PDB file of C-alpha atoms in Angstrom:
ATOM      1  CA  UNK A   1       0.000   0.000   0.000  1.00  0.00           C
ATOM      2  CA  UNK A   2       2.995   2.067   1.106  1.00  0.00           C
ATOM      3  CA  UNK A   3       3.964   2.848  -2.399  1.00  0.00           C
ATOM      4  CA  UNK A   4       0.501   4.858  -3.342  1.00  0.00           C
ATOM      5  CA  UNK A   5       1.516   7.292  -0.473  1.00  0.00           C
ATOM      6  CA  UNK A   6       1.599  10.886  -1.329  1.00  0.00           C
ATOM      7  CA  UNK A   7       2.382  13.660   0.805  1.00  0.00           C
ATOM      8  CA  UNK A   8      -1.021  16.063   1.293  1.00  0.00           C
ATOM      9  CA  UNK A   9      -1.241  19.581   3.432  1.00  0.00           C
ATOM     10  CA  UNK A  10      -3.857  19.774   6.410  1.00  0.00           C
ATOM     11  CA  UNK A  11      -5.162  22.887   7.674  1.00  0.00           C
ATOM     12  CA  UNK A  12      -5.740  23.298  11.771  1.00  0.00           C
ATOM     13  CA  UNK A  13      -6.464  25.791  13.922  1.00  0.00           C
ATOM     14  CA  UNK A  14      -3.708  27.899  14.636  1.00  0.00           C
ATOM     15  CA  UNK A  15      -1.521  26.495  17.985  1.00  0.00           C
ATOM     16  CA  UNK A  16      -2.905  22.905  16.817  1.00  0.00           C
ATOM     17  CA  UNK A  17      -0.488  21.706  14.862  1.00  0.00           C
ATOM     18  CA  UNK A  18       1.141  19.541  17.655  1.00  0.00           C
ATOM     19  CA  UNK A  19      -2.188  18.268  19.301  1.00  0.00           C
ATOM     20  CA  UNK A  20      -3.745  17.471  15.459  1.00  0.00           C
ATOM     21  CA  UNK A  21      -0.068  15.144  15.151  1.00  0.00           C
ATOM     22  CA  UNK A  22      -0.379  13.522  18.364  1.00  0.00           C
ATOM     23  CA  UNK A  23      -4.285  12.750  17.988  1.00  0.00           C
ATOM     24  CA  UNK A  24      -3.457  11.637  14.534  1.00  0.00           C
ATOM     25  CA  UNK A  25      -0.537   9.076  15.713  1.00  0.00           C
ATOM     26  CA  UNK A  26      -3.020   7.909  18.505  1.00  0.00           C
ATOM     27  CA  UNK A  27      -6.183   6.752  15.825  1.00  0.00           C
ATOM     28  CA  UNK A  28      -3.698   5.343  13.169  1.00  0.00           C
ATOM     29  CA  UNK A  29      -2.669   3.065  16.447  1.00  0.00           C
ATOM     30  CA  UNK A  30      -5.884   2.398  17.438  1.00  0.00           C
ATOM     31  CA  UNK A  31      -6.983   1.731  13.948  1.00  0.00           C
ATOM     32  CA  UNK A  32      -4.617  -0.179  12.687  1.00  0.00           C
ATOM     33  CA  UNK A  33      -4.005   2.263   9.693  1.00  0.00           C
ATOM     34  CA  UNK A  34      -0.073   1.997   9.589  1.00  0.00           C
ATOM     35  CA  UNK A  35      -0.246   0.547   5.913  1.00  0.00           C
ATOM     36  CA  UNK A  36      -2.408   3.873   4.802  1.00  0.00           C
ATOM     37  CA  UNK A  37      -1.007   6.382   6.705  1.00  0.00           C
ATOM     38  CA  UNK A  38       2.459   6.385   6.863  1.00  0.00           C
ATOM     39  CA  UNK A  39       3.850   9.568   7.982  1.00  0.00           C
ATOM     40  CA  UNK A  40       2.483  13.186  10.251  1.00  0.00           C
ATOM     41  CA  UNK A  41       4.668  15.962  10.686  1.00  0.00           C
ATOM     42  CA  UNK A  42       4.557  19.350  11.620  1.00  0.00           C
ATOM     43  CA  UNK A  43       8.103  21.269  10.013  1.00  0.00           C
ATOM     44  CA  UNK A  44      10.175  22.980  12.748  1.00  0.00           C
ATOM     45  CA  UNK A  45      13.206  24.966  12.121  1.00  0.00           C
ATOM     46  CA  UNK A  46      15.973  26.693  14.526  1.00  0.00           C
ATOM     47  CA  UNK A  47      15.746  30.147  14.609  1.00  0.00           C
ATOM     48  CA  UNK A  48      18.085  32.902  16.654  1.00  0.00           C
ATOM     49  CA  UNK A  49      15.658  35.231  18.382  1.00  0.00           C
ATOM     50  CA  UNK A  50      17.227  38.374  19.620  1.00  0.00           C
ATOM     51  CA  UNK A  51      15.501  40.276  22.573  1.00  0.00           C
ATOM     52  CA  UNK A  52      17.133  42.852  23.621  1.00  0.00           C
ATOM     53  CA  UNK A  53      20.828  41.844  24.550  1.00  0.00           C
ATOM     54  CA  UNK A  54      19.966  38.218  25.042  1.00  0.00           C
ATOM     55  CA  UNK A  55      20.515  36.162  21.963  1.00  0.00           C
ATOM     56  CA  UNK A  56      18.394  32.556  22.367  1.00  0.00           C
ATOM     57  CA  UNK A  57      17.657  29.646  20.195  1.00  0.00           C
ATOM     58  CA  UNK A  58      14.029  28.982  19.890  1.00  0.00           C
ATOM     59  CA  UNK A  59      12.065  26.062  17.845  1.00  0.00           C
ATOM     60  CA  UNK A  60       9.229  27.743  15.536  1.00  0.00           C
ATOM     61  CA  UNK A  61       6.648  26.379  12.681  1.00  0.00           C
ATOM     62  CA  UNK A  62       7.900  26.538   9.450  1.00  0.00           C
ATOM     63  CA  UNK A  63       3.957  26.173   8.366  1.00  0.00           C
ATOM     64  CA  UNK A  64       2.275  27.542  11.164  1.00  0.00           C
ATOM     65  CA  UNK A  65      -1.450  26.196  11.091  1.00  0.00           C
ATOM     66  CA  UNK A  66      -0.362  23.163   8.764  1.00  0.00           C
ATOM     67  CA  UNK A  67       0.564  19.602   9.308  1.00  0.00           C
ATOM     68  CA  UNK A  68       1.881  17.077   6.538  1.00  0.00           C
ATOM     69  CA  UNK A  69       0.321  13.806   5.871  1.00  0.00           C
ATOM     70  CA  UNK A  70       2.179  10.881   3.985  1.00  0.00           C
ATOM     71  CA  UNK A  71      -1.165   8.722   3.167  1.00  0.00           C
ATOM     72  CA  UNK A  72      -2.912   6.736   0.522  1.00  0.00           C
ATOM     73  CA  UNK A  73      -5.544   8.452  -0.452  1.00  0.00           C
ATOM     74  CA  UNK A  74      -8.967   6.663   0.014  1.00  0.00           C
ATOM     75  CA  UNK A  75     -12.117   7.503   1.580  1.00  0.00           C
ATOM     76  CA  UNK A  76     -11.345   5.924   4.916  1.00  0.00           C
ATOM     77  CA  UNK A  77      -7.943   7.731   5.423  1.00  0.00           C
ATOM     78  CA  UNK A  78      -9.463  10.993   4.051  1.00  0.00           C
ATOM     79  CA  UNK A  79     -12.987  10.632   6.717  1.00  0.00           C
ATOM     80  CA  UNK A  80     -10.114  10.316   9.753  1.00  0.00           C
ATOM     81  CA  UNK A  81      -8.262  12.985   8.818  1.00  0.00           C
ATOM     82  CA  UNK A  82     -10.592  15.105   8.036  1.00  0.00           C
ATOM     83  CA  UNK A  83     -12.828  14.511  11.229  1.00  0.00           C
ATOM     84  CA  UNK A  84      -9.951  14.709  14.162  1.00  0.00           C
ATOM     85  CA  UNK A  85     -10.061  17.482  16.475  1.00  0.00           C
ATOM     86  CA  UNK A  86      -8.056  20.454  15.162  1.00  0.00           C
ATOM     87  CA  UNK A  87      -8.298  19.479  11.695  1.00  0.00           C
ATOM     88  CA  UNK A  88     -10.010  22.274   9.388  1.00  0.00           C
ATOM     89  CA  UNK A  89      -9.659  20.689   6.016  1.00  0.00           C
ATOM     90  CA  UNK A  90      -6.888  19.672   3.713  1.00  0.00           C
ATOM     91  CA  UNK A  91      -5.307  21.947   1.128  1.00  0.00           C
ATOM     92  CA  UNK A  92      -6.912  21.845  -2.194  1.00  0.00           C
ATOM     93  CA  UNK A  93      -9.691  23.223  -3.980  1.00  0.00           C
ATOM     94  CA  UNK A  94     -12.987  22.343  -2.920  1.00  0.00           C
ATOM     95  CA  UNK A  95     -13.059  19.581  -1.108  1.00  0.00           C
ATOM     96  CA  UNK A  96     -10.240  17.372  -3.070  1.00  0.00           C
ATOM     97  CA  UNK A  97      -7.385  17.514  -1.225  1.00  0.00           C
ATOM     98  CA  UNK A  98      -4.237  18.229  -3.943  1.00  0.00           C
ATOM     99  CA  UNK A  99      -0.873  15.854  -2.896  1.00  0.00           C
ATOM    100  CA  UNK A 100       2.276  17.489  -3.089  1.00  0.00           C
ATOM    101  CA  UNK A 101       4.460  17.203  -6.155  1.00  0.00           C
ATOM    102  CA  UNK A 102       7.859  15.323  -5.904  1.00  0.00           C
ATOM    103  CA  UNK A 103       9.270  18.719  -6.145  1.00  0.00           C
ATOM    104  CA  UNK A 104       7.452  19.993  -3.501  1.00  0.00           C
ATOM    105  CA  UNK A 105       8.278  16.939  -0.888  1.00  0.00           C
ATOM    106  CA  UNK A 106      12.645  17.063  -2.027  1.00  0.00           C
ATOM    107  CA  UNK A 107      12.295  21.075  -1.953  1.00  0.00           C
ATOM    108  CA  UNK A 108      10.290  20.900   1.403  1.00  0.00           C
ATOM    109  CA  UNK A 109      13.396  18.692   2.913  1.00  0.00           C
ATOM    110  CA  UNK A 110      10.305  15.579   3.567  1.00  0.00           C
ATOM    111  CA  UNK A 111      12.023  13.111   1.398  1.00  0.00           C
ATOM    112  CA  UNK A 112      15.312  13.232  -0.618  1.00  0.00           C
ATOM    113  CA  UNK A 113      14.337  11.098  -3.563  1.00  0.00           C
ATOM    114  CA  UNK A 114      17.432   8.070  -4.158  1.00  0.00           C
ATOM    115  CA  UNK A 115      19.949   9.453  -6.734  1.00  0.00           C
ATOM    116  CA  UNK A 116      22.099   6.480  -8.863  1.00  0.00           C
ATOM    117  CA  UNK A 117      25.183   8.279 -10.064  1.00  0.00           C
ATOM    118  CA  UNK A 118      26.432   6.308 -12.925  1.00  0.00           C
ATOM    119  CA  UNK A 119      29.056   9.347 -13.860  1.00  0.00           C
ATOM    120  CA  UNK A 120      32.546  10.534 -12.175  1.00  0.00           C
ATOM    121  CA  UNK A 121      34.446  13.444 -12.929  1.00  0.00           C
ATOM    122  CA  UNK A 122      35.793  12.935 -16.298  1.00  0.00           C
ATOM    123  CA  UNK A 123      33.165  11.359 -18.037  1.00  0.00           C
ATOM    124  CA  UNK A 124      30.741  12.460 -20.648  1.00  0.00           C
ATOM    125  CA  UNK A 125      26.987  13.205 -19.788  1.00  0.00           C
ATOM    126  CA  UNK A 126      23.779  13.619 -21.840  1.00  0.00           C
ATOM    127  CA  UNK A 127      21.510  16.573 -20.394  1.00  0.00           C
ATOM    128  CA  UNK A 128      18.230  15.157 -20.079  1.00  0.00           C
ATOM    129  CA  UNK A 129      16.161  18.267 -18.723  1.00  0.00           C
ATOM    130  CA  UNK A 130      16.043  21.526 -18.851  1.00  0.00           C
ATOM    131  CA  UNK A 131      16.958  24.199 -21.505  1.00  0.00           C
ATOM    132  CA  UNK A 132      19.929  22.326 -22.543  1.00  0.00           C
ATOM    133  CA  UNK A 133      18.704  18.832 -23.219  1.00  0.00           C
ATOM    134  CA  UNK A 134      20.673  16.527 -25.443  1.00  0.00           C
ATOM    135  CA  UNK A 135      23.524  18.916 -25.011  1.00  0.00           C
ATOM    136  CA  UNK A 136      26.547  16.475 -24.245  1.00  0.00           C
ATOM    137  CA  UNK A 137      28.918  17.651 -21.557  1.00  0.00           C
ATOM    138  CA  UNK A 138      32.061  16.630 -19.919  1.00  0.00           C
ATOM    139  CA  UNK A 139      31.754  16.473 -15.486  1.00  0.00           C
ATOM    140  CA  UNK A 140      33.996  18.714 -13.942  1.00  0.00           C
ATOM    141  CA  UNK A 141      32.874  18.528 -10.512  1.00  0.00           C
ATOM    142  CA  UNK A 142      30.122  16.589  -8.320  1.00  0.00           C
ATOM    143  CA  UNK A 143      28.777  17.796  -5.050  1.00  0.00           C
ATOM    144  CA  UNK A 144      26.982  15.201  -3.454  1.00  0.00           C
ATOM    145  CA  UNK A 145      25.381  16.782  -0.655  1.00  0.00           C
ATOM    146  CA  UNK A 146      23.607  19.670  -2.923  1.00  0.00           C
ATOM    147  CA  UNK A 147      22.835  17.030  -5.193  1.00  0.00           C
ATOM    148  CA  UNK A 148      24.411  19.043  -8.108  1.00  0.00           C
ATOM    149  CA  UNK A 149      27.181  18.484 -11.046  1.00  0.00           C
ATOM    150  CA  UNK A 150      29.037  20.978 -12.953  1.00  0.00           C
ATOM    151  CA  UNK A 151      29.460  20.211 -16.589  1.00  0.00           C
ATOM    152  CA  UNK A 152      31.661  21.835 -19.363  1.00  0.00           C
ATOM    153  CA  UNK A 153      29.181  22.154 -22.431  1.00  0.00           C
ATOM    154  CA  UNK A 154      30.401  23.858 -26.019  1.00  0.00           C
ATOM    155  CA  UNK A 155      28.417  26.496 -26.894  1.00  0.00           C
ATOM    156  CA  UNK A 156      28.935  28.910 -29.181  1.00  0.00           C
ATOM    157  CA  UNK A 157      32.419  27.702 -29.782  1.00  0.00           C
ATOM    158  CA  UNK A 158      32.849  28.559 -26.278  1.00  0.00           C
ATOM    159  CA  UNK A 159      33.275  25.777 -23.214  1.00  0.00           C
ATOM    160  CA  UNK A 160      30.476  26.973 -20.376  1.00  0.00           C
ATOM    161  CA  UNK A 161      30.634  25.749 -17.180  1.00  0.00           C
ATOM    162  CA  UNK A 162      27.078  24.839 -15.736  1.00  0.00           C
ATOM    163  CA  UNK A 163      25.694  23.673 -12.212  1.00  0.00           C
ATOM    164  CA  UNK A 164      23.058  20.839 -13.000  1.00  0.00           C
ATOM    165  CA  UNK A 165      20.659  19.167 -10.547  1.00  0.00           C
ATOM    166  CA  UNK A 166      22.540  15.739 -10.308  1.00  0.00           C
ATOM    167  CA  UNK A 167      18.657  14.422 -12.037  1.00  0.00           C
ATOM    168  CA  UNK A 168      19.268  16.504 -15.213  1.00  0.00           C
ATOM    169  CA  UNK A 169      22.111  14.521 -16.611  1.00  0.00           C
ATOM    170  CA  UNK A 170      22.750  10.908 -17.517  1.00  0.00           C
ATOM    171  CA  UNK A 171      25.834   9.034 -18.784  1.00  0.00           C
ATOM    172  CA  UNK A 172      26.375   8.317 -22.201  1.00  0.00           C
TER     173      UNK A 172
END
């Protein structure tokens, strides 16, 4: 079932974002529904607040009023989430909730999506996306941890250095 997941957006009332993840947690036990919904989180980041002289650390919403739901969509799973305490609606138009693209989840930080790098440095690449696709490119560089390669590609008689997303290219 697992593999039908999407991540979807749910709307609370503002301060609820916690209670709506820990109610949540508690049904899908109760319920069994581990298989359907796999995943509740509410997106925190670490922010330097500055009162004053005193400099502290504090936790804060990245979404306040949101929480995000990894589920497969059915009527069920959508009747549960919809009807726990806190819980406003999910985000869509109407009432169809929308799932978040693939770019959405990697850009959001919720999943990084499995990368197989078939190239090193040295090799030739095909572009495969983007404004330069089929251009054929030699790696200069790969970074890893941004997920990015820089290429060499001839244009205009000229050799161009580029920063690809490590996605856009393939070996050749």
């Amino acid at each position: 079932m697992g593999n039908n997941a999407k991540w979807y957006v749910v709307h609370t009332y503002s301060g609820y974002e916690n209670k709506v993840k820990t109610n949540l947690e508690k049904i899908i036990e109760n319920r069994h529904l581990e298989d359907f919904i796999l995943d509740v989180r509410v997106p925190t980041e670490e922010v330097v607040e500055t009162k004053g002289d005193e400099r502290k650390t504090v936790t804060r919403k990245v979404f306040p009023g949101y929480v995000l739901i990894k589920m497969v969509m059915t009527d069920d799973t959508w009747y549960v989430i919809r009807n726990t305490t806190g819980v406003t609606g999910f985000v869509g138009p109407g009432s169809k909730p929308v799932a978040l693209t693939e770019e959405e989840v990697e850009a959001l930080g919720m999943e990084v999506r499995e990368l197989n790098v078939t190239y090193a440095v040295g090799d030739n690449v095909r572009v495969i996306d983007g404004p330069f696709v089929d251009q054929i490119g030699l790696v200069e560089e790969i970074n890893e941890s941004a997920r990015k390669v820089k290429v060499a590609l001839v244009m205009f008689g000229r050799t161009t250095s580029l920063e690809l997303d490590m996605h856009h290219v393939e070996s050749i």
